[in-house]
mmCIF file of C-alpha atoms in Angstrom:
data_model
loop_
_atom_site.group_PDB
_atom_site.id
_atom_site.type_symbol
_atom_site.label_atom_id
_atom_site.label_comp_id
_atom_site.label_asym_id
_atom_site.label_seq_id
_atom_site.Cartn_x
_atom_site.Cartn_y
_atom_site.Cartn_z
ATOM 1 C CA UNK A 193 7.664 192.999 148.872
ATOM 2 C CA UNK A 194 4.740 191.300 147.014
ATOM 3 C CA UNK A 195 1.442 192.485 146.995
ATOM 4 C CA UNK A 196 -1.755 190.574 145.694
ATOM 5 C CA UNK A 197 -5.536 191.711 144.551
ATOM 6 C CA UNK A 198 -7.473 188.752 143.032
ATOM 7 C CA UNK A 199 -11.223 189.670 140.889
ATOM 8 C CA UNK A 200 -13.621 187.094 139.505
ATOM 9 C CA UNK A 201 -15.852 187.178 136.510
ATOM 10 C CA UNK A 202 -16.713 185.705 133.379
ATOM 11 C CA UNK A 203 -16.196 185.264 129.730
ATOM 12 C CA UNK A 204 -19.078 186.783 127.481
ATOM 13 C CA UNK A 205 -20.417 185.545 124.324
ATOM 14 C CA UNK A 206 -18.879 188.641 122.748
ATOM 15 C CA UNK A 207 -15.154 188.446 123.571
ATOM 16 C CA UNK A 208 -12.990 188.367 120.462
ATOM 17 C CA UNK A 209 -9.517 189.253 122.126
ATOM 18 C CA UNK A 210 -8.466 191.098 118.922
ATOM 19 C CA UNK A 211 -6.910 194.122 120.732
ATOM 20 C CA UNK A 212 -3.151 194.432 119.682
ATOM 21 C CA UNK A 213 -2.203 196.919 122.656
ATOM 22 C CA UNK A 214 -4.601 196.389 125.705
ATOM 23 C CA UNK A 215 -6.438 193.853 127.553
ATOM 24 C CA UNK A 216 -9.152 194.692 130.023
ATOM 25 C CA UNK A 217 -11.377 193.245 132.577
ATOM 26 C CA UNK A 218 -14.634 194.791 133.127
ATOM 27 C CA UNK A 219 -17.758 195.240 136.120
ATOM 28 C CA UNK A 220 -20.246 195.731 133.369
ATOM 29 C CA UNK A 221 -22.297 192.964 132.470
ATOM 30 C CA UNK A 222 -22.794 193.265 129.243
ATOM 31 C CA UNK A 223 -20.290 193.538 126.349
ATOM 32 C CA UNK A 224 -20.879 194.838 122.545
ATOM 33 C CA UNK A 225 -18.375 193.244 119.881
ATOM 34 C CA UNK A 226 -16.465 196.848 119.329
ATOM 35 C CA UNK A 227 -14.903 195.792 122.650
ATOM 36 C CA UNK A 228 -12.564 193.867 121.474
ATOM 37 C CA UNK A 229 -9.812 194.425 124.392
ATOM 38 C CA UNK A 230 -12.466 192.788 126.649
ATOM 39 C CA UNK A 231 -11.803 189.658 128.255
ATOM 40 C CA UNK A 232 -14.468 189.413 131.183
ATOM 41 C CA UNK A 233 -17.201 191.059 132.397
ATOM 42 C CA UNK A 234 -19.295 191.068 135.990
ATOM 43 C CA UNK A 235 -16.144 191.463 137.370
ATOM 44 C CA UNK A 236 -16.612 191.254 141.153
ATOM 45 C CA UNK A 237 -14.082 194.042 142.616
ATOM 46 C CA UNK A 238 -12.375 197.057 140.453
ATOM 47 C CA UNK A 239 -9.458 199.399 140.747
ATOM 48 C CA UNK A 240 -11.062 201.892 143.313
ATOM 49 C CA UNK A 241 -11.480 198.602 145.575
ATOM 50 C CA UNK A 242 -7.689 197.719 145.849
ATOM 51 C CA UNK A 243 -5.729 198.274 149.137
ATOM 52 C CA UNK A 244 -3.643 201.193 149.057
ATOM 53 C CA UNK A 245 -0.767 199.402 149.939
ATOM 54 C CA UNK A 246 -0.946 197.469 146.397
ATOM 55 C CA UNK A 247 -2.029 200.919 144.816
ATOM 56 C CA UNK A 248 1.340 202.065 145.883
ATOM 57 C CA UNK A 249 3.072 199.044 145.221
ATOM 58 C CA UNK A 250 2.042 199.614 141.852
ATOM 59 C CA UNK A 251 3.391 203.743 141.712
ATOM 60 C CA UNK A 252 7.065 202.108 141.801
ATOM 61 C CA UNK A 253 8.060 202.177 138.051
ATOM 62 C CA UNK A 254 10.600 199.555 138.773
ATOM 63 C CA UNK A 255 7.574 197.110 139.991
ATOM 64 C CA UNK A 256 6.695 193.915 138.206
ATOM 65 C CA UNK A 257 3.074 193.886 137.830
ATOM 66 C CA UNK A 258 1.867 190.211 137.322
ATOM 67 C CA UNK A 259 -1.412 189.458 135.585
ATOM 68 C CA UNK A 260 -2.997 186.154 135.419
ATOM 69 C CA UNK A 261 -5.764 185.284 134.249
ATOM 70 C CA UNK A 262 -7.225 181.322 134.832
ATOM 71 C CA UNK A 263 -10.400 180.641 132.819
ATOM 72 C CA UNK A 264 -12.350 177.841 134.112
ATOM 73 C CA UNK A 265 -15.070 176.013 132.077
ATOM 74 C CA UNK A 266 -17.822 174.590 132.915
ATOM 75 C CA UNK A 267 -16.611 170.885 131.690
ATOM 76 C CA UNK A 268 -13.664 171.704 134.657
ATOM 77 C CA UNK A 269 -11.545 172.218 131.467
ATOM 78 C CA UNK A 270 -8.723 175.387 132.961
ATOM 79 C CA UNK A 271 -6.814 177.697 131.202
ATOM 80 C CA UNK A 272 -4.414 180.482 131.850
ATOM 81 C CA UNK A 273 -2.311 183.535 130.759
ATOM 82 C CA UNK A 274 0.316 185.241 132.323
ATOM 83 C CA UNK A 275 0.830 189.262 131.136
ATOM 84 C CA UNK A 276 3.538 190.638 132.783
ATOM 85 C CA UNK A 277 3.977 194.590 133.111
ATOM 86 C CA UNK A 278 5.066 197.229 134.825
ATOM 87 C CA UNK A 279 4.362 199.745 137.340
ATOM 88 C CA UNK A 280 4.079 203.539 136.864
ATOM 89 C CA UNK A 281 4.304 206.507 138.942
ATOM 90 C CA UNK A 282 0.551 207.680 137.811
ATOM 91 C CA UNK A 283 -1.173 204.726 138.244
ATOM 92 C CA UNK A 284 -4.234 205.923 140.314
ATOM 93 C CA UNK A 285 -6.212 202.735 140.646
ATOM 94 C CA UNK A 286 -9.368 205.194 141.109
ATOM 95 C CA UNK A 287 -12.205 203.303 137.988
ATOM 96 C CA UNK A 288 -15.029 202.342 139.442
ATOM 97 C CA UNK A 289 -15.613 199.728 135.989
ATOM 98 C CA UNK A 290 -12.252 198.514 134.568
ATOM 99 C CA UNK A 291 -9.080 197.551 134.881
ATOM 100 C CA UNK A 292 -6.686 198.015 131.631
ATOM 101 C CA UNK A 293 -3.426 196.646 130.756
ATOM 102 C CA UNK A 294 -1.301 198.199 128.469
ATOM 103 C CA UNK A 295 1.425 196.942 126.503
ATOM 104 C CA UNK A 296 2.347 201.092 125.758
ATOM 105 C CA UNK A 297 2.891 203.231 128.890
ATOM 106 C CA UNK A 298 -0.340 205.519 128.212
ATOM 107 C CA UNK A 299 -1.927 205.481 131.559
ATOM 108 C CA UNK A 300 -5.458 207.095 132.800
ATOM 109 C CA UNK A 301 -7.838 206.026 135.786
ATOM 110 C CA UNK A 302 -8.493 202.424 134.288
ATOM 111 C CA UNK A 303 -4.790 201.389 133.734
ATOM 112 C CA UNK A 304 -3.397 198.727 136.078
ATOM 113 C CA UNK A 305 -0.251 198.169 134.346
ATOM 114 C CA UNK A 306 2.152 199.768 131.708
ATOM 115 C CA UNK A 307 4.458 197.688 129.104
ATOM 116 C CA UNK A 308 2.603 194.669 129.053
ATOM 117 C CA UNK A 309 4.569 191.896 127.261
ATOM 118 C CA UNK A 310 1.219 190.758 125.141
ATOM 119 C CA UNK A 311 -2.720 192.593 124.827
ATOM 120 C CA UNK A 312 -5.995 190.657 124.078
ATOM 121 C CA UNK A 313 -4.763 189.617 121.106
ATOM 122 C CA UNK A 314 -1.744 187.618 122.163
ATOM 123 C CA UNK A 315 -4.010 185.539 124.147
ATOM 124 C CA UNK A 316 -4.330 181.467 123.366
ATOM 125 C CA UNK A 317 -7.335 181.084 121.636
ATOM 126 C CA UNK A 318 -8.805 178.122 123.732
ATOM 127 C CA UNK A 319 -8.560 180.306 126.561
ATOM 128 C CA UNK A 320 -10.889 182.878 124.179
ATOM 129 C CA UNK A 321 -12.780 180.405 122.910
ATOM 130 C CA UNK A 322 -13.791 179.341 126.606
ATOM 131 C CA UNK A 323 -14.200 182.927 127.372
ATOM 132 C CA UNK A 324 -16.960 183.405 124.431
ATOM 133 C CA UNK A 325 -18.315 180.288 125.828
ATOM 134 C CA UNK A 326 -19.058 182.105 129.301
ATOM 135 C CA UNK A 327 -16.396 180.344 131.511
ATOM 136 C CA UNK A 328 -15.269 181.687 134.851
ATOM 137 C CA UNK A 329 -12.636 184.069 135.339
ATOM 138 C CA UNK A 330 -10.028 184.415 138.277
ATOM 139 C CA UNK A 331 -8.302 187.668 137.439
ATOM 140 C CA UNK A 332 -4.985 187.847 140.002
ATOM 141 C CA UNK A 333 -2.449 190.701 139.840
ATOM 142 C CA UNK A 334 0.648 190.719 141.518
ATOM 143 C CA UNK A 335 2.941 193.327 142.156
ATOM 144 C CA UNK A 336 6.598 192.443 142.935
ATOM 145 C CA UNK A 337 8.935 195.208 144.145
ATOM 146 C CA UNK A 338 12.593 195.344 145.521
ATOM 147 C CA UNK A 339 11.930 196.401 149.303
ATOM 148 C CA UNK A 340 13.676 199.583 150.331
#
């Protein structure tokens, strides 16, 4: 079974991608440089606005959870990441601002996904450069799960 929520937003002139265990997308439109797990901001949709039947997708802890992020720039110039995670039985999807991926399996109202295999950090740096820049964002996770 495969189940798909897509967001859109954009970079910010304060993303630095520096965080070494998350990465997060964010509704707020604004963004100080202490966030430094932020990747986008203005995003358009957030955790509370998923479909329950990816929400419980997402509860199976044997679920892939797919992140990808595709940065476009103005110039048409397009980059993109691919996180892949897990699910988790306590994943509640409820944030009404962010979505969080974690490369740990901490998990609280923000989290989409647990063991990420890379955080903000881990990120190609054109893709963060474009990001600081103010490029789009298309923000599409995917959750992959063995049907029963």
């Amino acid at each position: 079974m495969r189940e798909r929520e897509v967001v859109h937003a954009r970079g910010h002139e304060n993303v630095t991608a520096e965080h070494s265990s998350t990465f997060e997308v964010t509704s707020d439109d604004w963004l100080t440089p202490a966030g430094d797990c932020i990747l986008a901001v203005e995003a358009d949709r957030v955790p509370a606005d998923f479909d329950d039947a990816f929400v419980e997708a997402c509860r199976d802890p044997e679920a892939t959870i797919i992140a990808t992020l595709t940065v476009t720039t103005d110039e048409g110039d397009t980059y993109t990441e691919t996180v892949d995670g897990r699910g988790h039985p306590d994943l509640v999807f409820e944030n009404e601002r962010s979505h969080v991926g974690r490369t740990s399996d901490y998990v609280d109202d923000r989290t989409i996904l647990v063991g990420a295999d890379a955080a903000a950090a881990d990120f190609d740096r054109e893709l963060v450069d474009a990001l600081t820049a103010g490029a789009d964002v298309r923000f599409e996770l995917v959750v992959e799960r063995d049907q029963d």
